[in-house]
Amino acid sequence: MGRNGTVMLNLGGLIEVEKYRYVYLMFFLVLFVLILCSNCIIICLIWIHRNLHEPMYIFIAALSLNTLLFSTVIYPKLLVDILSHQQRISYSACLVQLFFFYSLGASDVMLLLAMSYDRYVSICRPLQYASTMSTTTVSVFLALSWFVPACLLSVTVVIQSQQKICSLKLGGFFCNALIVNIYCMLPTFLTVWILISLSMIAICPVLFIFFTYFKIFMVAYRSHGEVRKKVVDTCLPHLLVLMATVCLMVVDIIVGLLESVLPKNMQLVLTLQTVVYNPLFNPIIYGVKMKEIQKHIKKMLRCNHVRISKTQVE
């Protein structure tokens, strides 16, 4: 218990914090700065340049914004914990972190769903693209991408908050699926609700995305070289991000189910993937693989180089 009867949970995910405190601090601080800078660059480039004001790039900017919010939920608290003698979090704050972690994670999947539909219409029904992917359609996709996961996760968190706690030790270094292990027992209806939510915001969207890209590649296979080039240039980055997202979802589930079996070192490494890989991987993929974004990044770097050269001459 903390002050005023607040329930405090002990976070045990980091190994030998006292010994490796400054290694952890530098590692996560550098990561956080890189994540902020890389995603902010993607968002600013898309915001500034009018030729990037297209549905595909708007969804990429939304994905980068999502990543910024996702990282802000995890890293600042993690850095404070590393500098503290005890890694602790209040139960209410843990539920809030849990809500944003999974809500924003599910929003990533929903945004990737919107991207796959955008690519499907662009490649398979090009004559209908302008009317189908209108500003209203894009706005609806963006709203649903955040609203649906938030609604489903809010119900989950409210139900969880009513459950009896039997343990104050949380195996991770932030609040994720491992939180189920602190409860005396989970009621059947909560388990069913979690499975329904998982199906709605993860399993079904991912299956639909794979089906969409299957249709796209079938069209590309039957078409000439220009269409195939367009598919590779615009769909490959989305597929890479999707595969990474799916893998990390599976990793998170595995860590939650096998906490008692996994060695602590392996558990730490696997958990790190969920907060390190995608936030850095996404902007790098889109910055390198999307030619229009890559072109603006190179132009920005050239301008900065010229300014530095002029400053040195003066």
Coordinates of C-alpha atoms in Angstrom, one line a residue:
M1 CA 0.0 0.0 0.0
G2 CA 1.1 3.5 -0.7
R3 CA 0.0 6.8 0.8
N4 CA -3.7 7.3 1.3
G5 CA -4.3 3.6 0.9
T6 CA -3.2 3.6 -2.7
V7 CA -2.5 0.1 -4.0
M8 CA 1.1 0.0 -5.4
L9 CA 2.4 -2.7 -7.7
N10 CA 6.1 -3.7 -7.8
L11 CA 7.5 -3.9 -11.3
G12 CA 10.1 -6.7 -11.6
G13 CA 10.8 -6.8 -15.3
L14 CA 14.2 -5.1 -15.3
I15 CA 17.2 -7.2 -14.2
E16 CA 19.7 -5.9 -11.6
V17 CA 18.6 -2.3 -11.9
E18 CA 21.1 -1.1 -9.2
K19 CA 24.0 -2.6 -11.2
Y20 CA 23.0 -1.6 -14.7
R21 CA 21.0 1.6 -13.8
Y22 CA 22.9 4.0 -16.1
V23 CA 23.2 1.4 -18.9
Y24 CA 19.4 1.1 -18.8
L25 CA 19.0 4.9 -18.6
M26 CA 21.2 5.7 -21.6
F27 CA 19.7 2.9 -23.6
F28 CA 16.1 3.9 -23.1
L29 CA 16.8 7.6 -23.3
V30 CA 18.5 7.4 -26.6
L31 CA 15.7 5.1 -27.9
F32 CA 13.1 7.6 -26.8
V33 CA 14.8 10.5 -28.4
L34 CA 15.3 8.6 -31.7
I35 CA 11.6 7.5 -31.7
L36 CA 10.5 11.1 -31.1
C37 CA 12.7 12.6 -33.7
S38 CA 12.2 10.0 -36.5
N39 CA 8.4 10.0 -36.1
C40 CA 8.2 13.8 -35.8
I41 CA 10.1 14.1 -39.1
I42 CA 7.7 11.9 -40.9
I43 CA 4.7 13.8 -39.5
C44 CA 6.2 17.2 -40.3
L45 CA 7.2 16.3 -43.9
I46 CA 3.7 15.0 -44.6
W47 CA 2.1 18.1 -43.0
I48 CA 4.3 20.6 -44.8
H49 CA 4.4 19.2 -48.4
R50 CA 1.1 19.4 -50.3
N51 CA 2.0 16.5 -52.7
L52 CA 1.9 14.2 -49.6
H53 CA -1.6 15.3 -48.7
E54 CA -3.0 12.0 -50.0
P55 CA -4.9 9.2 -48.1
M56 CA -1.9 6.9 -48.0
Y57 CA 0.5 9.5 -46.5
I58 CA -2.2 10.8 -44.1
F59 CA -2.5 7.3 -42.7
I60 CA 1.3 7.0 -42.4
A61 CA 1.3 10.3 -40.5
A62 CA -1.5 9.0 -38.2
L63 CA 0.5 5.9 -37.6
S64 CA 3.6 8.0 -36.6
L65 CA 1.4 10.1 -34.3
N66 CA 0.1 6.9 -32.8
T67 CA 3.6 5.7 -32.2
L68 CA 4.5 9.0 -30.5
L69 CA 1.6 8.6 -28.1
F70 CA 2.4 5.0 -27.6
S71 CA 6.0 5.7 -26.7
T72 CA 5.1 8.6 -24.4
V73 CA 2.9 6.3 -22.4
I74 CA 5.8 3.9 -21.7
Y75 CA 9.2 5.7 -21.8
P76 CA 8.9 8.7 -19.4
K77 CA 7.5 6.4 -16.6
L78 CA 10.2 3.8 -17.4
L79 CA 13.0 6.4 -17.2
V80 CA 11.7 7.6 -13.8
D81 CA 11.6 4.0 -12.6
I82 CA 15.2 3.4 -13.6
L83 CA 16.3 6.4 -11.5
S84 CA 14.2 5.3 -8.5
H85 CA 15.3 2.8 -5.9
Q86 CA 12.0 1.0 -6.3
Q87 CA 10.2 0.3 -9.6
R88 CA 6.6 0.8 -8.6
I89 CA 3.3 2.0 -10.1
S90 CA -0.1 2.6 -8.6
Y91 CA -2.8 0.2 -9.6
S92 CA -4.9 2.9 -11.1
A93 CA -2.0 4.3 -13.1
C94 CA -1.2 0.8 -14.2
L95 CA -4.7 0.4 -15.6
V96 CA -4.4 3.7 -17.4
Q97 CA -1.1 2.6 -19.0
L98 CA -2.6 -0.8 -19.9
F99 CA -5.5 1.0 -21.6
F100 CA -3.3 3.2 -23.7
F101 CA -0.8 0.5 -24.5
Y102 CA -3.4 -1.8 -26.0
S103 CA -5.7 0.8 -27.3
L104 CA -2.9 2.5 -29.3
G105 CA -1.5 -0.9 -30.3
A106 CA -4.9 -1.9 -31.7
S107 CA -5.2 1.5 -33.5
D108 CA -2.0 0.6 -35.4
V109 CA -3.7 -2.5 -36.7
M110 CA -6.8 -0.5 -37.7
L111 CA -4.7 2.1 -39.5
L112 CA -2.9 -0.7 -41.3
L113 CA -6.4 -1.9 -42.3
A114 CA -7.2 1.5 -43.7
M115 CA -3.9 1.5 -45.6
S116 CA -4.6 -1.9 -47.1
Y117 CA -8.1 -0.8 -48.3
D118 CA -6.6 2.4 -49.7
R119 CA -4.0 0.4 -51.7
Y120 CA -6.7 -2.1 -52.8
V121 CA -8.9 0.7 -54.3
S122 CA -5.9 2.5 -55.8
I123 CA -4.6 -0.6 -57.6
C124 CA -7.6 -2.8 -58.2
R125 CA -10.2 0.0 -58.8
P126 CA -8.2 3.1 -59.9
L127 CA -11.1 4.8 -61.7
Q128 CA -13.1 4.8 -58.5
Y129 CA -10.2 5.9 -56.2
A130 CA -11.0 9.6 -56.1
S131 CA -14.7 9.1 -55.2
T132 CA -14.1 6.2 -52.8
M133 CA -11.1 7.6 -50.8
S134 CA -12.6 11.0 -50.3
T135 CA -11.8 13.3 -47.4
T136 CA -14.9 12.1 -45.6
T137 CA -13.9 8.4 -46.0
V138 CA -10.3 9.1 -44.7
S139 CA -11.7 11.0 -41.7
V140 CA -14.1 8.1 -40.9
F141 CA -11.2 5.6 -41.1
L142 CA -9.1 7.8 -38.8
A143 CA -11.9 8.3 -36.3
L144 CA -12.8 4.6 -36.2
S145 CA -9.1 3.6 -35.8
W146 CA -8.9 5.4 -32.5
F147 CA -12.6 5.2 -31.3
V148 CA -13.3 1.5 -31.7
P149 CA -10.2 0.2 -29.8
A150 CA -10.7 2.9 -27.1
C151 CA -14.3 1.8 -26.5
L152 CA -13.5 -1.9 -26.3
L153 CA -10.4 -1.4 -24.1
S154 CA -12.3 1.0 -21.8
V155 CA -14.8 -1.7 -21.0
T156 CA -12.0 -4.3 -20.4
V157 CA -10.2 -1.9 -18.0
V158 CA -13.4 -1.0 -16.1
I159 CA -14.2 -4.7 -15.6
Q160 CA -10.6 -5.4 -14.5
S161 CA -10.6 -2.6 -12.0
Q162 CA -13.4 -4.4 -10.1
Q163 CA -11.4 -7.7 -9.7
K164 CA -9.7 -8.8 -6.5
I165 CA -5.9 -8.5 -6.3
C166 CA -3.9 -11.4 -4.8
S167 CA -0.4 -10.3 -5.8
L168 CA 1.3 -6.9 -5.8
K169 CA 4.2 -8.1 -8.0
L170 CA 4.0 -7.5 -11.8
G171 CA 6.5 -9.4 -13.9
G172 CA 7.1 -6.7 -16.5
F173 CA 8.6 -3.2 -16.5
F174 CA 5.3 -1.7 -17.6
C175 CA 1.7 -2.7 -17.5
N176 CA 0.8 -5.2 -20.2
A177 CA -0.8 -8.7 -20.4
L178 CA 1.1 -9.8 -17.4
I179 CA -1.4 -7.8 -15.2
V180 CA -3.8 -10.8 -15.4
N181 CA -1.4 -12.7 -13.1
I182 CA -2.0 -10.3 -10.1
Y183 CA -5.7 -11.2 -9.9
C184 CA -7.0 -14.0 -7.7
M185 CA -9.0 -15.2 -10.6
L186 CA -10.5 -13.9 -13.8
P187 CA -14.2 -14.2 -14.3
T188 CA -15.4 -16.1 -17.4
F189 CA -17.2 -13.2 -18.8
L190 CA -14.1 -11.1 -18.7
T191 CA -12.1 -13.8 -20.6
V192 CA -14.8 -14.0 -23.2
W193 CA -14.9 -10.2 -23.6
I194 CA -11.1 -10.1 -24.0
L195 CA -11.4 -12.8 -26.7
I196 CA -14.2 -10.9 -28.5
S197 CA -12.2 -7.6 -28.3
L198 CA -9.1 -9.4 -29.6
S199 CA -11.1 -10.8 -32.5
M200 CA -12.6 -7.4 -33.4
I201 CA -9.5 -5.2 -33.2
A202 CA -6.7 -7.7 -34.1
I203 CA -7.6 -11.1 -35.6
C204 CA -10.3 -10.0 -38.0
P205 CA -8.6 -6.9 -39.2
V206 CA -5.3 -8.8 -39.8
L207 CA -7.2 -11.5 -41.8
F208 CA -8.9 -8.8 -43.9
I209 CA -5.6 -7.1 -44.5
F210 CA -4.0 -10.3 -45.8
F211 CA -7.0 -11.0 -48.0
T212 CA -6.8 -7.5 -49.4
Y213 CA -3.1 -7.8 -50.2
F214 CA -3.8 -11.3 -51.7
K215 CA -6.3 -9.6 -54.1
I216 CA -3.8 -6.8 -54.9
F217 CA -1.0 -9.3 -55.7
M218 CA -3.3 -11.3 -57.9
V219 CA -4.1 -8.2 -59.9
A220 CA -0.4 -7.3 -60.1
Y221 CA 0.5 -10.8 -61.3
R222 CA -1.9 -10.5 -64.2
S223 CA -0.9 -6.9 -65.0
H224 CA 2.0 -5.2 -66.8
G225 CA 5.3 -4.1 -65.2
E226 CA 4.2 -0.6 -64.3
V227 CA 1.4 -2.0 -62.0
R228 CA 3.8 -4.5 -60.4
K229 CA 6.3 -1.7 -59.7
K230 CA 3.5 0.4 -58.1
V231 CA 2.5 -2.6 -55.9
V232 CA 6.1 -3.2 -54.8
D233 CA 6.8 0.5 -54.1
T234 CA 3.6 1.3 -52.1
C235 CA 2.5 -2.1 -50.6
L236 CA 5.8 -3.6 -49.5
P237 CA 6.4 -1.0 -46.7
H238 CA 2.9 -1.6 -45.4
L239 CA 3.4 -5.4 -45.5
L240 CA 6.7 -5.2 -43.6
V241 CA 5.1 -3.0 -40.9
L242 CA 2.1 -5.4 -40.7
M243 CA 4.3 -8.4 -40.3
A244 CA 6.3 -6.7 -37.6
T245 CA 3.1 -5.7 -35.8
V246 CA 1.6 -9.2 -36.0
C247 CA 4.8 -10.7 -34.7
L248 CA 4.9 -8.3 -31.7
M249 CA 1.3 -9.1 -30.9
V250 CA 2.1 -12.8 -30.8
V251 CA 5.2 -12.1 -28.6
D252 CA 3.1 -10.1 -26.2
I253 CA 0.6 -12.9 -25.9
I254 CA 3.3 -15.5 -25.4
V255 CA 4.9 -13.4 -22.6
G256 CA 1.6 -13.1 -20.9
L257 CA 0.7 -16.8 -21.1
L258 CA 4.2 -18.2 -20.3
E259 CA 5.5 -15.8 -17.6
S260 CA 6.0 -18.6 -15.1
V261 CA 7.9 -20.7 -17.6
L262 CA 10.1 -18.2 -19.4
P263 CA 13.5 -17.3 -17.9
K264 CA 13.6 -13.7 -16.7
N265 CA 16.3 -12.7 -19.3
M266 CA 14.2 -14.0 -22.2
Q267 CA 11.1 -12.4 -20.8
L268 CA 12.9 -9.0 -20.7
V269 CA 14.2 -9.4 -24.2
L270 CA 10.8 -10.4 -25.6
T271 CA 9.0 -7.5 -23.8
L272 CA 11.6 -5.0 -25.1
Q273 CA 10.6 -5.9 -28.7
T274 CA 7.1 -4.6 -28.1
V275 CA 8.3 -1.1 -27.1
V276 CA 11.4 -0.8 -29.2
Y277 CA 11.0 -2.5 -32.5
N278 CA 7.9 -0.9 -34.1
P279 CA 8.3 2.6 -32.8
L280 CA 11.7 2.7 -34.5
F281 CA 11.0 0.3 -37.4
N282 CA 8.0 2.1 -38.8
P283 CA 9.5 5.6 -39.6
I284 CA 12.7 3.9 -40.9
I285 CA 10.7 1.7 -43.3
Y286 CA 8.5 4.6 -44.5
G287 CA 11.5 6.9 -44.7
V288 CA 13.5 4.5 -46.8
K289 CA 10.9 2.6 -48.8
M290 CA 8.3 5.3 -49.7
K291 CA 10.0 7.2 -52.5
E292 CA 8.1 10.5 -52.0
I293 CA 9.0 10.7 -48.3
Q294 CA 12.6 9.6 -49.0
K295 CA 12.9 12.4 -51.6
H296 CA 11.8 15.0 -49.1
I297 CA 14.1 13.6 -46.4
K298 CA 17.1 13.8 -48.8
K299 CA 16.2 17.3 -49.7
M300 CA 15.9 18.3 -46.0
L301 CA 19.4 16.7 -45.3
R302 CA 20.9 18.6 -48.3
C303 CA 19.5 21.9 -47.0
N304 CA 20.9 21.3 -43.5
H305 CA 24.3 20.4 -45.0
V306 CA 24.3 23.6 -47.0
R307 CA 23.4 25.7 -44.0
I308 CA 26.1 24.1 -41.9
S309 CA 28.7 24.7 -44.7
K310 CA 27.7 28.3 -44.9
T311 CA 27.9 28.8 -41.2
Q312 CA 31.4 27.2 -41.1
V313 CA 32.6 29.5 -44.0
E314 CA 31.3 32.6 -42.2

